[in-house]
Short mmCIF file of C-alpha atoms in Angstrom, two decimals:
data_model
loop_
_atom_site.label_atom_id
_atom_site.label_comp_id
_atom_site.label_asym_id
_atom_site.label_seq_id
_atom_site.Cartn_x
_atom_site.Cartn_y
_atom_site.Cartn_z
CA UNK S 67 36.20 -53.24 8.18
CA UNK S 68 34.32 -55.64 10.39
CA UNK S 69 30.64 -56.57 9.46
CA UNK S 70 29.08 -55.66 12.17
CA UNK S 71 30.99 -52.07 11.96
CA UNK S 72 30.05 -51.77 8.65
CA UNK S 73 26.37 -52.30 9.66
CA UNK S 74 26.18 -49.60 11.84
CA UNK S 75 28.07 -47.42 9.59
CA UNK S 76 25.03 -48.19 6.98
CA UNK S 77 22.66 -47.71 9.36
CA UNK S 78 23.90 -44.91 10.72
CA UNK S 79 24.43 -43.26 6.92
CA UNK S 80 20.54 -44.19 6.33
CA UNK S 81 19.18 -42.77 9.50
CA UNK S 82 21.55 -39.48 8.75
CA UNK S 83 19.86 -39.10 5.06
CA UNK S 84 16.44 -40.19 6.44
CA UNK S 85 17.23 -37.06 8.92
CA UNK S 86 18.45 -34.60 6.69
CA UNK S 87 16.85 -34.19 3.35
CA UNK S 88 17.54 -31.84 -0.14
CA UNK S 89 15.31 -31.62 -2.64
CA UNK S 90 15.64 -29.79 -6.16
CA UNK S 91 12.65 -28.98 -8.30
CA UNK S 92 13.01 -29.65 -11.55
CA UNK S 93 16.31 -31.85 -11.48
CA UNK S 94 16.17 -30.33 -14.98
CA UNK S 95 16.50 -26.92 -16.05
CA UNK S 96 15.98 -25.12 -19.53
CA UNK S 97 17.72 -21.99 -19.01
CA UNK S 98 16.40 -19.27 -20.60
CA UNK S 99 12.58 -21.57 -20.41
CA UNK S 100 13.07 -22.68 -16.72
CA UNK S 101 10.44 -19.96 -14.46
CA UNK S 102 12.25 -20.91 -11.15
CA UNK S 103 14.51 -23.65 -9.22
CA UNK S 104 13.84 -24.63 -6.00
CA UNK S 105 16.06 -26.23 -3.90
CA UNK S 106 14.37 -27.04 -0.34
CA UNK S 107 17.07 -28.29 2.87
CA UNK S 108 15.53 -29.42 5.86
CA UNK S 109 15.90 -31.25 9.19
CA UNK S 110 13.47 -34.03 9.94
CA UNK S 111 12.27 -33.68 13.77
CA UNK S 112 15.48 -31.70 14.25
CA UNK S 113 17.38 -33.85 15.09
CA UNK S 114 20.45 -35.68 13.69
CA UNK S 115 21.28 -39.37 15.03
CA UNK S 116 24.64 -38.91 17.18
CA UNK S 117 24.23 -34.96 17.14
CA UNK S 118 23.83 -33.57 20.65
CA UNK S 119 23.23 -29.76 19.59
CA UNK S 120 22.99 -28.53 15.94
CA UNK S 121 24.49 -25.36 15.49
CA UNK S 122 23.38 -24.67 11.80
CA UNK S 123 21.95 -25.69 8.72
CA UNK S 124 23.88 -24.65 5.58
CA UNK S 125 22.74 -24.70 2.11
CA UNK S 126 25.61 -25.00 -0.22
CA UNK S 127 26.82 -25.79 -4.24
CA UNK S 128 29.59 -26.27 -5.86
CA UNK S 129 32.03 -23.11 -6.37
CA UNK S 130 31.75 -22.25 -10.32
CA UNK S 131 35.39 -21.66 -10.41
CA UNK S 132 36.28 -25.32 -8.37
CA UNK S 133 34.49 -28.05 -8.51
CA UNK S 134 35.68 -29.66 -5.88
CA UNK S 135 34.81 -27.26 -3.11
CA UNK S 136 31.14 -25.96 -2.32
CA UNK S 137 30.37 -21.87 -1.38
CA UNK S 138 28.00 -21.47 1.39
CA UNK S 139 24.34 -19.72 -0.06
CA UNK S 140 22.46 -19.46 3.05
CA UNK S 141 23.18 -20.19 6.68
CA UNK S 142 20.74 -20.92 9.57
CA UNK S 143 22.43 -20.46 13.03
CA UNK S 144 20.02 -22.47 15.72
CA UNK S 145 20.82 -19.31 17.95
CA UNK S 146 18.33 -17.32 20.52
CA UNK S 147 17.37 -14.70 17.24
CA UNK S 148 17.90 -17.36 14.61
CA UNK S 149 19.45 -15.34 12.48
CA UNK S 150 20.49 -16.10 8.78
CA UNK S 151 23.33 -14.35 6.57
CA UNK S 152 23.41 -15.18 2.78
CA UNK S 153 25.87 -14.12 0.05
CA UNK S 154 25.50 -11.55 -2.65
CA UNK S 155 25.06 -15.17 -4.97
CA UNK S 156 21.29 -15.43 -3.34
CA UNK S 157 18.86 -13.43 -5.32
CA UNK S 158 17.14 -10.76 -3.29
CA UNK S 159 13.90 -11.92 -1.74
CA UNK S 160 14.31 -15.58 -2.50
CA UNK S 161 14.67 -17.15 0.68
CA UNK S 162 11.54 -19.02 2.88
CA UNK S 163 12.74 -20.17 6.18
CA UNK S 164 10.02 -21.97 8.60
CA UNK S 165 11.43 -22.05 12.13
CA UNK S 166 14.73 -23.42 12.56
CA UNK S 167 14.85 -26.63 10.91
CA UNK S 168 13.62 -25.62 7.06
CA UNK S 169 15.36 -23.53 4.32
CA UNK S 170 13.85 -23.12 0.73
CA UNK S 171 16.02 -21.33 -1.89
CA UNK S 172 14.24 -20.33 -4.90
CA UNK S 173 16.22 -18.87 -8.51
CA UNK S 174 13.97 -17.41 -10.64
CA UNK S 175 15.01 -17.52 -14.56
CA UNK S 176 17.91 -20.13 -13.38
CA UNK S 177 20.62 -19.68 -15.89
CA UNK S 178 23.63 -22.74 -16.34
CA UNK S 179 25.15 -21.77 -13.39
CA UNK S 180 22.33 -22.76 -11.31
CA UNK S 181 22.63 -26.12 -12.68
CA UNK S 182 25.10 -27.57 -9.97
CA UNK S 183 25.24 -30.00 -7.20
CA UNK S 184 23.82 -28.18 -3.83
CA UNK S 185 24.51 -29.76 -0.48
CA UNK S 186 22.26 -29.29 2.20
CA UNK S 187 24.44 -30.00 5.47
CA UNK S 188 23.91 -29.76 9.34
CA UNK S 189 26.45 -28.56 11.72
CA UNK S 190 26.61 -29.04 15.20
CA UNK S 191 28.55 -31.13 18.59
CA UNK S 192 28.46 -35.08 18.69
CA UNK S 193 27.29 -36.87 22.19
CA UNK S 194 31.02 -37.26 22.81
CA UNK S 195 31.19 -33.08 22.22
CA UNK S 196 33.25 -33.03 19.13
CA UNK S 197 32.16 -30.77 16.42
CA UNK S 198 30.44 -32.44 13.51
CA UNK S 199 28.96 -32.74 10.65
CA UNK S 200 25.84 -34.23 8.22
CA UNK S 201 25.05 -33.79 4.45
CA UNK S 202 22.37 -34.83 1.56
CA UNK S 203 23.16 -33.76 -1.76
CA UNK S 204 21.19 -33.28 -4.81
CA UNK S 205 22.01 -32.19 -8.64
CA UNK S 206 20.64 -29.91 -11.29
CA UNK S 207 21.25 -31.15 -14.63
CA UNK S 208 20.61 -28.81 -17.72
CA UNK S 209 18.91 -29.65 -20.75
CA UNK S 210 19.03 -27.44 -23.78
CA UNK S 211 15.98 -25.87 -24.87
CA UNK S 212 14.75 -27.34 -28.77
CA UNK S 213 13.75 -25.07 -31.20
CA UNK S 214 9.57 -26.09 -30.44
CA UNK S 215 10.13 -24.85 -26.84
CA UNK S 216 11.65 -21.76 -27.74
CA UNK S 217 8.49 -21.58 -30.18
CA UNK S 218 6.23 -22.23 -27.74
CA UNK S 219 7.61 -20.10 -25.02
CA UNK S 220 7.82 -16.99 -27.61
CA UNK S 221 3.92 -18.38 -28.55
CA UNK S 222 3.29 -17.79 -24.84
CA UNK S 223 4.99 -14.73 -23.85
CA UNK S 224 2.88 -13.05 -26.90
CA UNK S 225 -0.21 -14.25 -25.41
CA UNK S 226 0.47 -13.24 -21.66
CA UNK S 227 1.70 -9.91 -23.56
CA UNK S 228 -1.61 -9.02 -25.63
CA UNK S 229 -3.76 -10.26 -22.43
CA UNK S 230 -1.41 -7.77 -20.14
CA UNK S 231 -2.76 -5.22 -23.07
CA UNK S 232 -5.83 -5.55 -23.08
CA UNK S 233 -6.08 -5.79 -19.13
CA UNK S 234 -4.17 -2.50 -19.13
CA UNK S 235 -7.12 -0.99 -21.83
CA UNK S 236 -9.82 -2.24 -19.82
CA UNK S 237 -8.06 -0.60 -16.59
CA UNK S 238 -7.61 2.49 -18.97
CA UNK S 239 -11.00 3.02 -19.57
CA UNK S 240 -12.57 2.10 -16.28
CA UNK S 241 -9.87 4.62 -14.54
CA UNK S 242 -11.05 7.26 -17.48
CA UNK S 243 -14.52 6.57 -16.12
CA UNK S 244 -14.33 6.65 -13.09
CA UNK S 245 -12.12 9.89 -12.87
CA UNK S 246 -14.71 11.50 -15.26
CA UNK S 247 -17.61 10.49 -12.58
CA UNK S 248 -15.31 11.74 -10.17
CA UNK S 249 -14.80 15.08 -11.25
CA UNK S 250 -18.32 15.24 -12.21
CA UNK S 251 -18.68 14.95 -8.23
CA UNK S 252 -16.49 17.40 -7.77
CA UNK S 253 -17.42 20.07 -9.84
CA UNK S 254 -20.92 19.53 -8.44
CA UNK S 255 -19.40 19.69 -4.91
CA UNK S 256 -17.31 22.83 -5.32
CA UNK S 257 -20.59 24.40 -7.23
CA UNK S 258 -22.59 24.00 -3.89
CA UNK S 259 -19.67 25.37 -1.78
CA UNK S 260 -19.71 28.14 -4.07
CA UNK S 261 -23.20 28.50 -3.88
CA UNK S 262 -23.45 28.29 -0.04
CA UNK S 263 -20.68 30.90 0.10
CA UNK S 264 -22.54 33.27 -1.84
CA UNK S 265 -25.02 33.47 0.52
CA UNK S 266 -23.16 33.02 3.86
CA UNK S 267 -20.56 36.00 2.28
CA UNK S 268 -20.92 39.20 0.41
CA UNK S 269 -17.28 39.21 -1.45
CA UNK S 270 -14.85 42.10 -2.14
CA UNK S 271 -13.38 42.82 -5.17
CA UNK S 272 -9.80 41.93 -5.90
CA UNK S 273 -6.86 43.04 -3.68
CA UNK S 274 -3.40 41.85 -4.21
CA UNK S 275 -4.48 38.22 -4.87
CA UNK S 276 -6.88 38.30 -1.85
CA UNK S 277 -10.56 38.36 -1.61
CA UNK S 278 -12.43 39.76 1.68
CA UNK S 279 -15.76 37.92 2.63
CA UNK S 280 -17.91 39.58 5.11
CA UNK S 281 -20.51 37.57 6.80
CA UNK S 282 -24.28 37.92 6.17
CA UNK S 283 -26.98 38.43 9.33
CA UNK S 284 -25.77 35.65 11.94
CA UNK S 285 -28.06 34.53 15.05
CA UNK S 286 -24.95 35.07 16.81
CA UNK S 287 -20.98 35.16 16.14
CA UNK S 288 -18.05 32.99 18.08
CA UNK S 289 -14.81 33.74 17.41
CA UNK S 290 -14.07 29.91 16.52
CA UNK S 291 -16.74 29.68 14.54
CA UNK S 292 -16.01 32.44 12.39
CA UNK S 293 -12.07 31.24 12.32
CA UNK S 294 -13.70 27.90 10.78
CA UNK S 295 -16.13 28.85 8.53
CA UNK S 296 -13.28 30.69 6.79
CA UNK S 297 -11.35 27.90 6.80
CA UNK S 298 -13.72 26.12 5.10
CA UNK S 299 -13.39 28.19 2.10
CA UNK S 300 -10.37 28.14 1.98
CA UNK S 301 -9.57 31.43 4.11
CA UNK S 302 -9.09 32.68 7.78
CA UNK S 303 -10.36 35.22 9.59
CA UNK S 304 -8.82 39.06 8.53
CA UNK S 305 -5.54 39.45 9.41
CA UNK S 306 -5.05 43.63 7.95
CA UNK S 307 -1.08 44.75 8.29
CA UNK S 308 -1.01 47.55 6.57
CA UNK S 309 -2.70 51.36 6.20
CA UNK S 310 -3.20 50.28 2.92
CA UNK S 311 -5.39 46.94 3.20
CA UNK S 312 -7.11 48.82 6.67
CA UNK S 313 -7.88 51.16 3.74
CA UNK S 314 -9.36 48.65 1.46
CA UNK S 315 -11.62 47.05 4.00
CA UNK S 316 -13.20 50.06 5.06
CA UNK S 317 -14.05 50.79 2.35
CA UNK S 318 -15.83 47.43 1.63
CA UNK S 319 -17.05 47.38 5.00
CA UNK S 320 -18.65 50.77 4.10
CA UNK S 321 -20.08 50.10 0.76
CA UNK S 322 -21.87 46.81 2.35
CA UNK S 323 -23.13 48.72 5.52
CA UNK S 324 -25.04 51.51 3.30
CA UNK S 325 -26.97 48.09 1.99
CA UNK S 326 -27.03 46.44 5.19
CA UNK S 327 -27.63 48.94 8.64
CA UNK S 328 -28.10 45.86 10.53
CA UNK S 329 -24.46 45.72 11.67
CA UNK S 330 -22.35 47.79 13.78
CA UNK S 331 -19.16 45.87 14.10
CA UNK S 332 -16.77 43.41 11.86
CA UNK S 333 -14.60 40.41 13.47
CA UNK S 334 -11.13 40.16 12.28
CA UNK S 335 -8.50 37.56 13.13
CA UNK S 336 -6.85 39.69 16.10
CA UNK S 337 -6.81 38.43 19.43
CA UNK S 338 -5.26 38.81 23.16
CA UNK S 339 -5.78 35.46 24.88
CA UNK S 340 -3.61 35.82 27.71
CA UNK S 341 -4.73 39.52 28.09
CA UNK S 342 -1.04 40.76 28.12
CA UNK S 343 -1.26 43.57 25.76
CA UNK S 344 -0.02 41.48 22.90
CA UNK S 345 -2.60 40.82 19.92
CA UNK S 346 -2.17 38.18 17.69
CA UNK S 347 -3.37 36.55 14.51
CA UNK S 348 -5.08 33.53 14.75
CA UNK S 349 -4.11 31.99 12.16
CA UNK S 350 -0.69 33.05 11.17
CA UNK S 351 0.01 33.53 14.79
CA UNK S 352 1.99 36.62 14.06
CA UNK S 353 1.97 39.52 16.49
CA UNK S 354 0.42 42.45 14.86
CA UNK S 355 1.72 45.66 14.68
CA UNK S 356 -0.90 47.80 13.15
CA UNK S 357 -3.35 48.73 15.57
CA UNK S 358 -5.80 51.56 14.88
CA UNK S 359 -7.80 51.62 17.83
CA UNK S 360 -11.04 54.09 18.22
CA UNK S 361 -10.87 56.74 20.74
CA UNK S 362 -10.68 55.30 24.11
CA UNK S 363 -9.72 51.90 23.02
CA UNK S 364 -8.99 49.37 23.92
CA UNK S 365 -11.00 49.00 27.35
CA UNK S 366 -9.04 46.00 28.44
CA UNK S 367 -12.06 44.51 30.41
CA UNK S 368 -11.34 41.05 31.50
CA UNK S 369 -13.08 39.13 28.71
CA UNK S 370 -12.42 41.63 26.23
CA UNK S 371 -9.91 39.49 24.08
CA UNK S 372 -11.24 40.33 20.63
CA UNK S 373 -10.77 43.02 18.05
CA UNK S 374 -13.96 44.16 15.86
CA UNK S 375 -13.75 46.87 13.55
CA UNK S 376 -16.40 49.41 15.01
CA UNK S 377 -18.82 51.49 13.46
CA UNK S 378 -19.35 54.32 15.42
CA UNK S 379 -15.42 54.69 15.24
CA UNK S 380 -15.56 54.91 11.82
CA UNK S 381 -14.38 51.58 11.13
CA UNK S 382 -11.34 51.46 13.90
CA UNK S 383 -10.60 49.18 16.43
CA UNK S 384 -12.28 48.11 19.53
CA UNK S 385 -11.82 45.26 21.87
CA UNK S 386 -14.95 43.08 22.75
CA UNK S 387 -15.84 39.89 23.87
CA UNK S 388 -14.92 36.86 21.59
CA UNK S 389 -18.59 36.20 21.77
CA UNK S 390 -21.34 39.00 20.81
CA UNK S 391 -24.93 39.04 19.16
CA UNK S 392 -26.40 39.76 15.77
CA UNK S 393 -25.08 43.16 15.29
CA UNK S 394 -21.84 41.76 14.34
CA UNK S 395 -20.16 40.76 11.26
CA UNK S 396 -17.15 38.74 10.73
CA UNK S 397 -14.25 39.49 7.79
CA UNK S 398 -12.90 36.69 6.11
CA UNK S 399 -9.47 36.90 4.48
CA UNK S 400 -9.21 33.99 1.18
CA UNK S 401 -6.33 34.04 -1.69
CA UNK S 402 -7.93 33.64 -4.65
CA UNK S 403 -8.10 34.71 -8.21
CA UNK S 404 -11.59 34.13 -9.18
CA UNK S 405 -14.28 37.20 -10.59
CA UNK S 406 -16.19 38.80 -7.55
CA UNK S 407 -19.03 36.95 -6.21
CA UNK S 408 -22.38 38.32 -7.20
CA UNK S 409 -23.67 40.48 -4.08
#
């Protein structure tokens, strides 16, 4: 070998490690003591003296079973998604990877088989358009842990383990708190809904798991209204299916209108938006089946998409306006299993 070749062969070896760079931190692992290895492969500038195009940037080590050939970790293809593929030897979320030209490799806990040679290594197509290839390498060495490390690291883990106690306490107690001032809210909160409904409502007793609510005096009643404010506790507005709930309500209806004359007519949940003959339940948005209408009902005027339970029918049904004054009363339908409300 000439000197002047061998010049440019050093030169050209300098400028290639100068260019492409591994570094392992610690060189020295404690296995069992070690937190995490980091091996870091990168590309200075991107670029690789006599490489045209790089194709890829693999991170390799040595093969446990052969020494004398390396298995690919983690490789970086410089294509238009960049995409990477690592082997089931890569622990799950322990790559970094900062644009095309970086790859950092991290082993937490590294046991002795971490402790290898790794080769960081560029791939690409020389100026003359021949495939090629660069490489740094680095080692891991392994020390083994003395008997005042293993000490000190079982001296340490029982610290971080009593703080990790005491933090969880201290969390313990301020959650107990806290969820105690909570449901203090709460209860306070569901006493004034209770409260409010008391005297929005006069309740029914009992019927197979279901309370009946009927409204108080109202400036005026909206269909929508009514549908929400029995929401809001929980209900909906009446939907009655059979004789024997129609039964049940007018009865309640009856015993509350020899207290209270002031009403003549009760909203339940039926309606007939698209005036087709067909009344449904608001809420459930079942078709209803059971319809006892008063005499001459319904009317069938053009507004007249509501159903009220009327007075002066005794209680049956007759269509009306989803809109009306303070002569009406709406029924609220809530599952519940509480005592009756005081009326």
């Amino acid at each position: 070998m000439s000197k002047k070749f061998y010049f440019f062969f050093s030169l050209l070896f300098l400028a290639t490690r100068a260019a492409l760079v591994i570094d392992v931190q610690p060189t020295r692992i404690q296995p069992g003591l070690t937190h995490n290895l980091v091996v870091n492969c990168s590309i200075t500038e991107n670029k690789i003296p006599l490489m045209l195009k790089i194709n890829s940037l693999v991170l390799s080590r040595f093969a446990s079973s052969d020494n004398s050939s390396f298995e690919e970790l983690i490789i970086l293809n410089y294509n238009e998604n960049k995409s990477t593929l690592k082997t089931s030897k890569v622990p799950e979320d322990s790559i970094g990877i900062n644009g095309a030209s970086y790859i950092s490799l991290t082993w937490p806990n590294p046991s002795y088989q971490e402790a290898s040679r790794y080769k960081c290594e560029a791939r690409g197509v020389s100026t003359s358009f021949n495939k090629i290839s660069a490489a740094a390498y680095a080692s891991v060495e392994t020390d083994e842990p003395d008997t005042r490390s293993l000490v000190d690291e079982l001296l340490h883990l029982r610290k971080e383990t009593y703080e990790t106690s005491n933090s969880l306490k201290e969390v313990k107690q301020k959650y107990t708190s806290l969820n105690e001032v909570l449901q203090k809210s709460v209860n306070k909160l569901n006493a004034e809904k209770q409260l409010s409904k008391n005297s929005i409502f006069t309740a029914s007793n009992l019927f197979q798991g279901k309370r009946y609510y009927i409204s108080r005096k109202q400036a005026s009643n909206e269909i929508n209204n009514a549908q929400g404010t029995c929401e809001f506790y929980g209900g909906y507005l009446a939907e009655i299916d059979t004789t024997e709930e129609y039964t049940f309500i007018v009865n309640f209806i009856q015993s509350v209108s020899t207290k209270d004359s002031t009403f003549s007519c009760v909203y339940n949940g039926l309606t007939d938006p698209e005036k087709d003959g067909i009344w449904s339940h608001i809420f459930s948005k079942k078709d209803s089946k059971f319809l006892p209408w008063g005499n001459g009902e319904p009317q069938n005027q053009a507004d007249y998409r509501c159903i009220c339970l009327e007075k002066s029918y005794n209680w049956r049904y007759n269509d009306l306006p989803c809109y009306f004054g303070d002569i009406l009363r709406f029924l609220c339908e809530i599952p519940e299993d509480e005592e009756p409300l005081v009326n």
